[in-house]
Short mmCIF file of C-alpha atoms and ligand atoms in Angstrom, two decimals:
data_model
loop_
_atom_site.label_atom_id
_atom_site.label_comp_id
_atom_site.label_asym_id
_atom_site.label_seq_id
_atom_site.Cartn_x
_atom_site.Cartn_y
_atom_site.Cartn_z
CA MET A 30 155.70 173.87 80.68
CA GLU A 31 153.35 173.66 83.65
CA ASN A 32 154.71 173.72 87.17
CA GLY A 33 154.28 169.98 87.64
CA GLN A 34 156.19 169.29 84.42
CA VAL A 35 159.04 171.61 85.43
CA GLN A 36 159.27 169.75 88.71
CA ARG A 37 159.32 166.37 86.95
CA VAL A 38 162.12 167.46 84.58
CA MET A 39 164.25 168.82 87.47
CA GLU A 40 163.60 165.67 89.43
CA ASP A 41 164.61 163.40 86.56
CA SER A 42 167.83 165.20 85.74
CA PHE A 43 168.92 165.66 89.37
CA MET A 44 168.22 162.10 90.48
CA ASN A 45 169.64 160.62 87.28
CA ARG A 46 172.85 162.54 87.76
CA LEU A 47 173.04 161.47 91.40
CA LYS A 48 172.57 157.81 90.49
CA LYS A 49 175.15 158.07 87.72
CA ASN A 50 177.67 159.65 90.12
CA SER A 51 177.06 157.15 92.92
CA PRO A 52 176.13 153.88 91.22
CA GLY A 53 174.62 151.15 93.37
CA GLU A 54 174.30 153.35 96.48
CA SER A 55 170.59 152.68 96.96
CA GLU A 56 170.34 153.79 100.60
CA PHE A 57 172.06 157.07 99.74
CA HIS A 58 169.71 157.65 96.77
CA GLN A 59 166.73 156.96 99.03
CA ALA A 60 167.85 159.47 101.66
CA VAL A 61 168.62 162.15 99.07
CA TYR A 62 165.32 161.69 97.25
CA GLU A 63 163.30 162.26 100.41
CA VAL A 64 165.06 165.56 101.11
CA TYR A 65 165.00 166.55 97.45
CA GLU A 66 161.24 166.08 97.17
CA SER A 67 160.59 168.06 100.36
CA VAL A 68 162.78 171.02 99.43
CA LEU A 69 161.60 171.43 95.81
CA PRO A 70 159.09 174.13 96.82
CA VAL A 71 161.91 175.99 98.60
CA ILE A 72 164.18 175.74 95.57
CA GLU A 73 161.38 176.97 93.33
CA ARG A 74 160.73 179.97 95.55
CA HIS A 75 164.41 180.91 96.04
CA GLU A 76 166.46 181.56 92.93
CA GLU A 77 169.70 181.77 94.98
CA TYR A 78 169.52 178.06 95.84
CA ARG A 79 169.28 177.23 92.14
CA SER A 80 171.95 179.65 90.90
CA ASN A 81 174.37 178.50 93.61
CA GLN A 82 173.73 174.83 92.77
CA VAL A 83 173.21 174.13 96.46
CA LEU A 84 171.51 170.77 95.97
CA GLU A 85 174.20 169.53 93.61
CA ARG A 86 176.89 170.55 96.13
CA ILE A 87 175.20 169.29 99.28
CA VAL A 88 174.95 165.69 98.00
CA GLU A 89 178.68 165.53 97.32
CA PRO A 90 180.63 164.58 100.50
CA GLU A 91 183.37 167.08 101.32
CA ARG A 92 185.69 164.12 101.96
CA ILE A 93 185.54 160.34 102.33
CA VAL A 94 188.36 158.36 103.86
CA SER A 95 188.41 154.60 103.62
CA PHE A 96 191.13 152.53 105.18
CA ARG A 97 192.34 149.04 106.07
CA VAL A 98 192.03 147.92 109.68
CA THR A 99 194.05 144.86 110.65
CA TRP A 100 193.86 143.23 114.04
CA MET A 101 194.70 139.93 115.70
CA ASP A 102 191.89 137.63 116.86
CA ASP A 103 192.07 135.49 120.01
CA ASN A 104 193.47 132.56 118.02
CA GLY A 105 196.40 134.63 116.81
CA VAL A 106 194.95 134.86 113.31
CA PRO A 107 195.22 138.29 111.60
CA GLN A 108 191.88 139.75 110.52
CA VAL A 109 191.13 142.53 108.03
CA ASN A 110 188.21 144.97 107.98
CA ARG A 111 187.44 148.21 106.17
CA GLY A 112 187.06 151.47 108.07
CA TYR A 113 185.46 154.71 106.82
CA ARG A 114 184.78 158.30 107.74
CA VAL A 115 182.41 160.25 105.52
CA GLN A 116 182.83 163.98 106.16
CA MET A 117 179.68 165.20 104.53
CA ASN A 118 179.28 168.91 105.30
CA SER A 119 181.03 171.40 107.60
CA ALA A 120 179.23 174.63 106.63
CA ILE A 121 177.72 175.19 110.08
CA GLY A 122 180.26 173.45 112.33
CA PRO A 123 182.81 170.64 112.64
CA TYR A 124 181.76 167.26 111.24
CA LYS A 125 179.70 165.39 113.83
CA GLY A 126 178.09 161.97 113.74
CA GLY A 127 178.34 158.42 114.94
CA LEU A 128 180.43 155.37 114.08
CA ARG A 129 178.63 152.16 113.13
CA PHE A 130 180.22 148.71 113.48
CA HIS A 131 178.06 146.18 111.64
CA PRO A 132 178.79 143.64 108.88
CA SER A 133 176.38 145.47 106.53
CA VAL A 134 178.37 148.75 106.66
CA ASN A 135 179.40 150.05 103.24
CA GLN A 136 179.86 153.43 101.57
CA SER A 137 176.20 153.74 100.59
CA ILE A 138 174.98 153.25 104.14
CA LEU A 139 177.51 155.70 105.58
CA LYS A 140 176.73 158.31 102.90
CA PHE A 141 173.01 158.02 103.65
CA LEU A 142 173.67 158.36 107.37
CA GLY A 143 176.08 161.27 106.83
CA PHE A 144 173.57 163.00 104.58
CA GLU A 145 170.76 162.64 107.15
CA GLN A 146 173.14 163.91 109.81
CA ILE A 147 173.64 167.24 107.98
CA PHE A 148 169.98 168.19 108.38
CA LYS A 149 169.50 166.58 111.80
CA ASN A 150 172.45 168.48 113.23
CA ALA A 151 171.19 171.72 111.70
CA LEU A 152 167.82 171.14 113.38
CA THR A 153 169.43 170.88 116.83
CA SER A 154 170.31 174.61 116.52
CA LEU A 155 173.87 173.78 117.66
CA PRO A 156 176.89 174.52 115.44
CA LEU A 157 177.43 170.96 114.18
CA GLY A 158 178.29 169.80 110.66
CA GLY A 159 177.41 166.33 109.37
CA GLY A 160 179.51 163.17 109.20
CA LYS A 161 179.35 159.44 109.79
CA GLY A 162 181.77 156.55 109.85
CA GLY A 163 182.30 152.99 110.88
CA SER A 164 183.38 149.59 109.73
CA ASN A 165 182.07 146.27 108.50
CA PHE A 166 183.54 144.76 111.69
CA ASP A 167 180.94 142.68 113.56
CA PRO A 168 181.31 143.03 117.35
CA LYS A 169 178.81 140.20 117.89
CA GLY A 170 180.44 137.09 119.33
CA LYS A 171 183.82 138.81 119.73
CA SER A 172 185.67 138.82 123.06
CA ASP A 173 186.42 142.09 124.87
CA GLY A 174 190.05 141.67 123.87
CA GLU A 175 189.16 141.32 120.19
CA VAL A 176 186.87 144.37 120.32
CA MET A 177 189.65 146.35 122.04
CA ARG A 178 192.28 145.39 119.48
CA PHE A 179 189.92 146.23 116.63
CA CYS A 180 189.00 149.62 118.16
CA GLN A 181 192.66 150.49 118.75
CA ASN A 182 193.66 149.68 115.20
CA PHE A 183 190.62 151.49 113.80
CA MET A 184 191.62 154.61 115.78
CA LEU A 185 195.25 154.32 114.67
CA GLU A 186 194.09 155.50 111.24
CA LEU A 187 190.93 157.47 112.13
CA SER A 188 192.93 159.71 114.49
CA LYS A 189 194.63 161.31 111.46
CA HIS A 190 191.30 162.67 110.23
CA ILE A 191 189.46 163.82 113.36
CA GLY A 192 189.93 166.37 116.14
CA HIS A 193 187.84 168.19 118.72
CA ARG A 194 187.42 171.17 116.37
CA ILE A 195 187.53 169.11 113.15
CA ASP A 196 185.39 166.01 113.39
CA ILE A 197 183.89 164.52 116.55
CA PRO A 198 182.63 160.93 116.19
CA ALA A 199 180.26 159.15 118.63
CA GLY A 200 178.36 155.86 118.85
CA ASP A 201 175.77 154.23 116.61
CA ILE A 202 174.84 150.58 115.96
CA GLY A 203 177.49 148.31 117.48
CA VAL A 204 179.35 151.23 119.08
CA GLY A 205 178.47 151.95 122.72
CA GLY A 206 180.35 152.93 125.87
CA ARG A 207 182.81 150.02 125.65
CA GLU A 208 183.90 150.80 122.09
CA ILE A 209 184.07 154.57 122.71
CA GLY A 210 186.31 153.84 125.71
CA TYR A 211 188.77 151.74 123.75
CA MET A 212 188.86 154.24 120.87
CA TYR A 213 189.22 157.24 123.18
CA GLY A 214 192.11 155.62 125.06
CA MET A 215 193.96 155.02 121.80
CA TYR A 216 193.35 158.57 120.55
CA ARG A 217 194.67 160.00 123.81
CA LYS A 218 197.76 157.82 123.57
CA ILE A 219 198.47 158.76 119.94
CA GLU A 220 197.84 162.51 120.32
CA ASN A 221 199.13 162.89 123.88
CA GLN A 222 196.19 165.12 124.76
CA PHE A 223 192.90 164.84 126.65
CA SER A 224 190.36 166.50 124.38
CA GLY A 225 186.67 166.08 123.65
CA VAL A 226 187.35 164.32 120.35
CA LEU A 227 184.66 161.69 120.87
CA THR A 228 181.26 162.02 122.56
CA GLY A 229 179.50 159.31 124.50
CA LYS A 230 182.50 159.12 126.83
CA GLY A 231 182.13 157.71 130.35
CA VAL A 232 180.99 160.32 132.89
CA LYS A 233 184.19 159.86 134.90
CA TRP A 234 186.39 160.78 131.93
CA GLY A 235 184.76 163.70 130.15
CA GLY A 236 181.36 162.29 129.25
CA SER A 237 178.03 164.00 129.81
CA LEU A 238 175.30 162.73 132.06
CA ILE A 239 172.16 161.78 130.06
CA ARG A 240 174.09 161.16 126.79
CA PRO A 241 173.31 157.39 126.92
CA GLU A 242 169.62 158.15 127.54
CA ALA A 243 169.37 161.11 125.16
CA THR A 244 168.29 159.57 121.85
CA GLY A 245 165.52 157.43 123.36
CA TYR A 246 164.37 160.13 125.79
CA GLY A 247 164.46 162.77 123.04
CA LEU A 248 162.37 160.55 120.75
CA ILE A 249 159.68 160.24 123.37
CA TYR A 250 159.77 163.94 124.31
CA PHE A 251 159.29 164.74 120.63
CA SER A 252 156.38 162.30 120.36
CA GLN A 253 154.80 163.75 123.49
CA TYR A 254 155.00 167.25 121.92
CA MET A 255 153.32 165.90 118.76
CA LEU A 256 150.52 164.41 120.83
CA GLN A 257 150.19 167.56 122.96
CA ASN A 258 149.75 169.50 119.74
CA ILE A 259 146.48 167.63 119.18
CA GLY A 260 145.49 167.78 122.85
CA ASP A 261 146.57 164.22 123.65
CA SER A 262 149.43 162.47 125.50
CA LEU A 263 151.26 159.16 125.81
CA GLU A 264 149.40 158.30 129.00
CA GLY A 265 147.63 154.95 128.54
CA LYS A 266 148.89 154.45 124.97
CA THR A 267 149.95 150.97 123.82
CA CYS A 268 153.30 151.14 122.01
CA ILE A 269 155.34 148.90 119.73
CA VAL A 270 159.10 149.43 119.97
CA SER A 271 161.59 147.61 117.74
CA GLY A 272 165.23 147.06 118.65
CA SER A 273 166.62 146.47 122.13
CA GLY A 274 169.81 148.50 121.94
CA ASN A 275 170.64 151.96 123.21
CA VAL A 276 167.82 153.87 121.53
CA ALA A 277 165.10 151.27 122.20
CA GLN A 278 166.03 150.83 125.88
CA TYR A 279 165.72 154.50 126.77
CA ALA A 280 162.67 155.02 124.56
CA ILE A 281 160.95 152.26 126.54
CA GLU A 282 162.12 153.82 129.82
CA LYS A 283 160.63 157.22 128.96
CA ILE A 284 157.36 155.75 127.60
CA LEU A 285 156.91 153.95 130.94
CA GLU A 286 157.66 157.15 132.84
CA LEU A 287 154.98 158.99 130.83
CA GLY A 288 152.37 156.31 131.51
CA GLY A 289 152.47 154.35 128.24
CA LYS A 290 152.60 150.58 127.81
CA VAL A 291 155.24 148.82 125.66
CA ILE A 292 154.47 145.34 124.34
CA THR A 293 157.47 144.50 122.12
CA ALA A 294 161.26 144.59 121.78
CA SER A 295 163.47 142.98 119.13
CA ASP A 296 166.93 142.25 117.82
CA SER A 297 168.14 140.87 114.51
CA SER A 298 167.13 137.33 115.48
CA GLY A 299 163.45 138.15 116.15
CA TYR A 300 161.08 139.90 118.55
CA ILE A 301 159.27 139.33 121.81
CA LEU A 302 155.61 140.13 122.40
CA ASP A 303 154.67 140.73 126.03
CA GLU A 304 150.98 141.67 126.19
CA ALA A 305 151.30 142.21 129.96
CA GLY A 306 153.72 145.05 129.14
CA ILE A 307 157.45 145.52 129.64
CA ASP A 308 157.60 147.10 133.11
CA SER A 309 160.65 148.73 134.67
CA ASP A 310 161.94 145.44 136.18
CA LYS A 311 161.69 143.73 132.81
CA LEU A 312 163.44 146.71 131.22
CA GLU A 313 166.31 146.33 133.70
CA TYR A 314 166.49 142.69 132.61
CA ILE A 315 166.75 143.78 128.93
CA LYS A 316 169.50 146.30 129.78
CA ALA A 317 171.57 143.69 131.62
CA LEU A 318 170.91 141.11 128.88
CA LYS A 319 171.98 143.44 126.06
CA ASN A 320 174.62 145.68 127.64
CA GLU A 321 176.39 143.29 129.99
CA ARG A 322 175.72 139.69 129.00
CA ARG A 323 175.38 140.64 125.30
CA GLY A 324 172.66 138.00 124.92
CA ARG A 325 169.73 137.57 122.55
CA ILE A 326 166.22 138.97 123.02
CA SER A 327 164.76 135.42 122.81
CA GLU A 328 166.06 134.93 126.39
CA TYR A 329 163.42 137.42 127.59
CA ALA A 330 160.71 134.90 126.69
CA ASP A 331 162.55 132.21 128.69
CA GLN A 332 162.59 134.55 131.68
CA TYR A 333 158.99 135.87 131.51
CA ALA A 334 156.01 133.54 130.95
CA SER A 335 153.88 136.46 129.73
CA ALA A 336 156.10 136.80 126.64
CA THR A 337 156.40 134.92 123.36
CA PHE A 338 159.44 134.99 121.06
CA PHE A 339 158.94 135.13 117.29
CA PRO A 340 162.10 134.35 115.31
CA ALA A 341 162.91 136.63 112.36
CA ASP A 342 162.00 135.28 108.94
CA ARG A 343 164.33 136.94 106.43
CA SER A 344 162.30 135.57 103.47
CA ALA A 345 159.03 137.19 104.64
CA ASP A 346 157.78 140.28 102.78
CA HIS A 347 156.92 142.02 106.03
CA ASN A 348 158.00 142.34 109.66
CA PRO A 349 155.32 140.87 111.95
CA ILE A 350 156.29 143.11 114.87
CA TRP A 351 154.25 145.88 113.14
CA ALA A 352 151.15 143.66 112.80
CA HIS A 353 150.17 144.03 116.46
CA LYS A 354 147.53 146.52 117.39
CA ALA A 355 148.99 149.67 118.96
CA ASP A 356 148.43 153.41 119.30
CA CYS A 357 152.06 154.36 118.70
CA ALA A 358 154.98 152.70 116.93
CA PHE A 359 158.66 153.47 117.43
CA PRO A 360 161.09 151.78 115.02
CA CYS A 361 164.43 151.89 116.86
CA ALA A 362 166.54 149.18 115.17
CA THR A 363 167.78 149.93 111.66
CA GLN A 364 167.07 151.33 108.17
CA ASN A 365 164.15 150.04 106.09
CA GLU A 366 162.76 147.84 108.85
CA LEU A 367 159.17 149.03 108.24
CA ASN A 368 157.83 148.66 104.68
CA ALA A 369 154.52 149.30 102.88
CA HIS A 370 153.04 146.01 104.07
CA ASP A 371 153.98 146.87 107.66
CA ALA A 372 152.55 150.40 107.33
CA ASN A 373 149.26 148.94 106.11
CA ASN A 374 149.23 146.59 109.10
CA LEU A 375 149.80 149.51 111.46
CA VAL A 376 147.03 151.52 109.81
CA GLN A 377 144.65 148.57 110.12
CA GLY A 378 145.52 148.42 113.82
CA ASN A 379 144.53 152.10 114.09
CA VAL A 380 148.00 153.44 114.88
CA MET A 381 147.94 157.21 115.43
CA LEU A 382 151.66 158.04 115.61
CA VAL A 383 154.86 156.60 114.14
CA ALA A 384 158.10 158.28 115.29
CA GLU A 385 161.50 157.11 114.09
CA GLY A 386 164.19 156.36 116.68
CA ALA A 387 166.37 154.69 114.04
CA ASN A 388 167.71 156.46 110.96
CA MET A 389 165.42 155.93 107.92
CA PRO A 390 163.60 152.87 109.34
CA CYS A 391 160.49 153.50 107.21
CA THR A 392 160.66 152.91 103.47
CA PRO A 393 159.36 155.75 101.24
CA GLU A 394 156.28 153.65 100.38
CA ALA A 395 155.56 153.09 104.08
CA ILE A 396 155.83 156.83 104.78
CA ASN A 397 153.35 157.59 101.99
CA ILE A 398 150.85 155.09 103.38
CA LEU A 399 151.15 156.50 106.90
CA ARG A 400 150.73 160.09 105.74
CA ASP A 401 147.88 159.25 103.33
CA ASN A 402 146.03 157.63 106.22
CA GLY A 403 146.42 160.59 108.56
CA VAL A 404 148.95 158.91 110.86
CA MET A 405 151.24 161.44 112.56
CA TYR A 406 154.73 160.61 111.30
CA ALA A 407 158.05 161.95 112.66
CA PRO A 408 161.21 161.48 110.54
CA GLY A 409 164.31 160.33 112.39
CA LYS A 410 166.31 163.44 111.55
CA ALA A 411 163.90 165.35 113.80
CA SER A 412 162.73 162.78 116.34
CA ASN A 413 166.08 161.06 117.05
CA ALA A 414 168.12 164.29 117.10
CA GLY A 415 168.28 164.28 120.92
CA GLY A 416 171.32 161.98 120.82
CA VAL A 417 173.52 164.21 118.71
CA ALA A 418 172.14 167.30 120.44
CA THR A 419 173.32 165.93 123.78
CA SER A 420 176.64 165.08 122.15
CA GLY A 421 176.74 168.79 121.35
CA LEU A 422 176.10 169.51 125.02
CA GLU A 423 178.95 167.15 125.93
CA MET A 424 181.21 169.16 123.60
CA VAL A 425 180.17 172.41 125.27
CA GLN A 426 181.01 170.93 128.68
CA ASN A 427 184.38 169.68 127.38
CA TYR A 428 185.29 173.04 125.82
CA SER A 429 184.41 174.91 128.99
CA GLY A 430 185.75 172.32 131.44
CA SER A 431 182.40 172.04 133.20
CA HIS A 432 180.15 169.18 134.25
CA TRP A 433 176.40 169.68 134.36
CA THR A 434 173.90 167.75 136.49
CA SER A 435 171.48 165.24 134.96
CA GLU A 436 168.64 167.68 135.57
CA GLU A 437 170.46 170.44 133.69
CA VAL A 438 171.26 168.27 130.65
CA ASP A 439 167.75 166.77 130.61
CA ARG A 440 166.19 170.23 130.80
CA ARG A 441 168.29 171.43 127.86
CA LEU A 442 167.41 168.27 125.91
CA GLN A 443 163.70 168.92 126.39
CA VAL A 444 164.07 172.53 125.25
CA ILE A 445 165.97 171.40 122.14
CA MET A 446 163.36 168.75 121.25
CA LYS A 447 160.54 171.27 121.72
CA ASN A 448 162.33 173.77 119.45
CA ILE A 449 162.90 171.13 116.77
CA HIS A 450 159.22 170.18 117.00
CA ASP A 451 158.06 173.78 116.68
CA ASN A 452 160.55 174.62 113.91
CA CYS A 453 159.40 171.62 111.86
CA LEU A 454 155.78 172.73 112.14
CA HIS A 455 156.66 176.33 111.33
CA ALA A 456 158.72 175.42 108.24
CA ALA A 457 155.99 173.08 107.02
CA GLN A 458 153.40 175.81 107.42
CA THR A 459 155.53 178.35 105.53
CA TYR A 460 155.59 176.02 102.54
CA ASN A 461 151.92 174.97 102.68
CA SER A 462 152.54 171.52 104.14
CA ASN A 463 150.64 172.01 107.37
CA ASN A 464 151.48 169.51 110.15
CA ASP A 465 153.83 167.57 107.85
CA TYR A 466 156.83 166.92 110.09
CA MET A 467 158.83 165.31 107.28
CA SER A 468 158.64 168.29 104.92
CA GLY A 469 159.17 170.65 107.84
CA ALA A 470 162.30 168.86 109.08
CA ASN A 471 163.85 168.67 105.63
CA ILE A 472 163.04 172.29 104.80
CA ALA A 473 164.21 173.78 108.12
CA GLY A 474 167.46 171.78 108.10
CA PHE A 475 168.12 172.51 104.43
CA ILE A 476 167.60 176.28 104.64
CA LYS A 477 170.04 176.65 107.52
CA VAL A 478 172.84 174.74 105.79
CA ALA A 479 172.12 176.15 102.32
CA ASP A 480 172.28 179.74 103.59
CA ALA A 481 175.60 179.03 105.32
CA MET A 482 177.01 177.47 102.16
CA ILE A 483 175.99 180.45 100.06
CA ALA A 484 177.35 182.96 102.58
CA GLN A 485 180.73 181.19 102.59
CA GLY A 486 181.10 181.17 98.80
CA LEU A 487 181.93 178.41 96.35
CA LEU A 488 183.91 175.76 98.21
P1 NDP B 530 172.53 149.38 119.16
O1 NDP B 530 173.66 148.68 118.51
O2 NDP B 530 172.60 149.74 120.59
O3 NDP B 530 171.18 148.57 118.94
C1 NDP B 530 170.75 148.24 117.66
C2 NDP B 530 169.51 147.38 117.77
O4 NDP B 530 168.95 147.20 116.47
C3 NDP B 530 169.82 146.00 118.30
O5 NDP B 530 168.68 145.51 118.94
C4 NDP B 530 170.11 145.24 117.01
O6 NDP B 530 169.94 143.85 117.11
C5 NDP B 530 169.07 145.82 116.09
N1 NDP B 530 169.55 145.74 114.70
C6 NDP B 530 170.68 146.29 114.21
N2 NDP B 530 170.82 145.99 112.92
C7 NDP B 530 169.75 145.24 112.60
C8 NDP B 530 169.33 144.63 111.42
N3 NDP B 530 170.04 144.74 110.28
N4 NDP B 530 168.15 143.94 111.45
C9 NDP B 530 167.43 143.86 112.61
N5 NDP B 530 167.80 144.40 113.76
C10 NDP B 530 168.94 145.09 113.76
O7 NDP B 530 172.29 150.70 118.26
P2 NDP B 530 171.45 152.00 118.60
O8 NDP B 530 170.32 151.69 119.49
O9 NDP B 530 172.43 153.05 119.00
O10 NDP B 530 170.92 152.41 117.15
C11 NDP B 530 169.64 152.01 116.67
C12 NDP B 530 169.21 152.94 115.56
O11 NDP B 530 169.14 154.28 116.06
C13 NDP B 530 170.17 153.02 114.37
O12 NDP B 530 169.41 153.25 113.19
C14 NDP B 530 171.00 154.26 114.66
O13 NDP B 530 171.54 154.82 113.49
C15 NDP B 530 169.93 155.15 115.27
N6 NDP B 530 170.40 156.25 116.10
C16 NDP B 530 171.24 156.05 117.16
C17 NDP B 530 171.63 157.10 117.95
C18 NDP B 530 172.48 156.92 119.15
O14 NDP B 530 172.72 157.92 119.87
N7 NDP B 530 172.94 155.71 119.47
C19 NDP B 530 171.23 158.49 117.65
C20 NDP B 530 170.27 158.58 116.57
C21 NDP B 530 169.91 157.50 115.83
P3 NDP B 530 171.25 142.90 117.22
O15 NDP B 530 171.73 143.09 118.62
O16 NDP B 530 170.77 141.53 116.92
O17 NDP B 530 172.22 143.41 116.20
O1 2IT B 531 172.58 159.02 114.25
C1 2IT B 531 172.98 159.76 115.18
O2 2IT B 531 172.55 160.91 115.32
C2 2IT B 531 173.97 159.22 116.11
N1 2IT B 531 174.37 158.06 115.96
C3 2IT B 531 174.53 160.09 117.20
C4 2IT B 531 175.62 160.96 116.65
C5 2IT B 531 176.39 161.76 117.68
O3 2IT B 531 177.35 162.41 117.26
O4 2IT B 531 176.05 161.75 118.87
#
């Protein structure tokens, strides 16, 4: 058989087995296939990865816990949700990864996120394994009291499975400072100890400065390094950002600081276009709107005459936010929010860089279109790794009982993002995929975890 045929046969049997073992988990299959395709050249070159069945082992979570969460709503009516923790891989460190509270949460989504987290965490160069968790609880429209009671009951069960040297959860969609606070308080009460079991804590009670900013800042540092690599910068670039939550807010902040212009922001109900640019005052408005008043992005257009609100059309085959002309695009909302149609629109608008703030926001077809058209593309597991990396820095501070300044944490974040950038390029080059950040990220992350798994024997 020729090389191409061998590859096709491996591909068919591996993916077929995966689909048979995890039926209906389409997001998980999608995430695995991307890594699988990137690391095939590595597997072909290294017999030890084949003989140790590393791929087959790495796609199987070490443990999944799923549990009932009951809580009382403000009307005195009992409510039931499902909670999860997917402990994906602990070969290079304790499980680490966020918690997502969103009605769409299911096992497939958490397995895809946990799987991505394995490689992302390896790329940070910190000793962090991969995990993810969450619940189908929807914090939207809930009172503070309801969110608190949900978080407390969620932690009542989760606390049995985590620990500061075992598994250290953090935030993700629907889980920010408020939720981490309620969960941390409950953990402390149950365990009777003050430990760094969660990251994203408030700075007055064990949190790290710059952790809230880290994912968005890291994304833009990474993008700046990509542009510097071709002798360019973000200065004067027009940017499209989706989302208006934690990642989007601090991505916008850093773009502005580096001299770029941002013309969009969104939430699940639609997006705003502000051709005059979202300046720092308008960004402060978005932060207050989203983090304090918990309002909708449409209100931005009521506040600023330069902006127009476009409601989301769930039946449309594309997302019109990506149809505006821009130099750079930063999807920072959720998975599969940018499809082939959207990628074609971006290419027609002459986009030069697409960097993922969200996890897996581009569909595989969209990624192919971007890469085929010479657009620089950064996969989330590399470009959004600044969040978990700074969680790692929070853990270091907690272990050592120290508290670093903003400047110190920010400096370390920049070094980490630069190393991830360089390691991706180096790994891509080693396997003849020059300047391909996706292959590079998957290969570099995979090799680190695979080698650790082999060294530690069959487990
Ligand atoms: P937030 O909850 O703070 O914000 C999420 C944003 O995305 C909101 O604007 C939300 O709108 C929008 N959104 C969520 N789900 C959907 C959906 N199904 N359709 C359209 N819009 C949606 O979350 P984060 O900013 O923390 O997370 C955003 C992305 O970044 C996620 O993919 C997350 O996994 C990833 N990420 C987060 C990190 C972190 O440190 N927080 C680290 C690395 C990656 P609405 O308010 O209407 O729901
Ligand atoms: O997707 C992610 O990397 C996160 N949600 C952050 C995880 C963390 O542990 O800080």
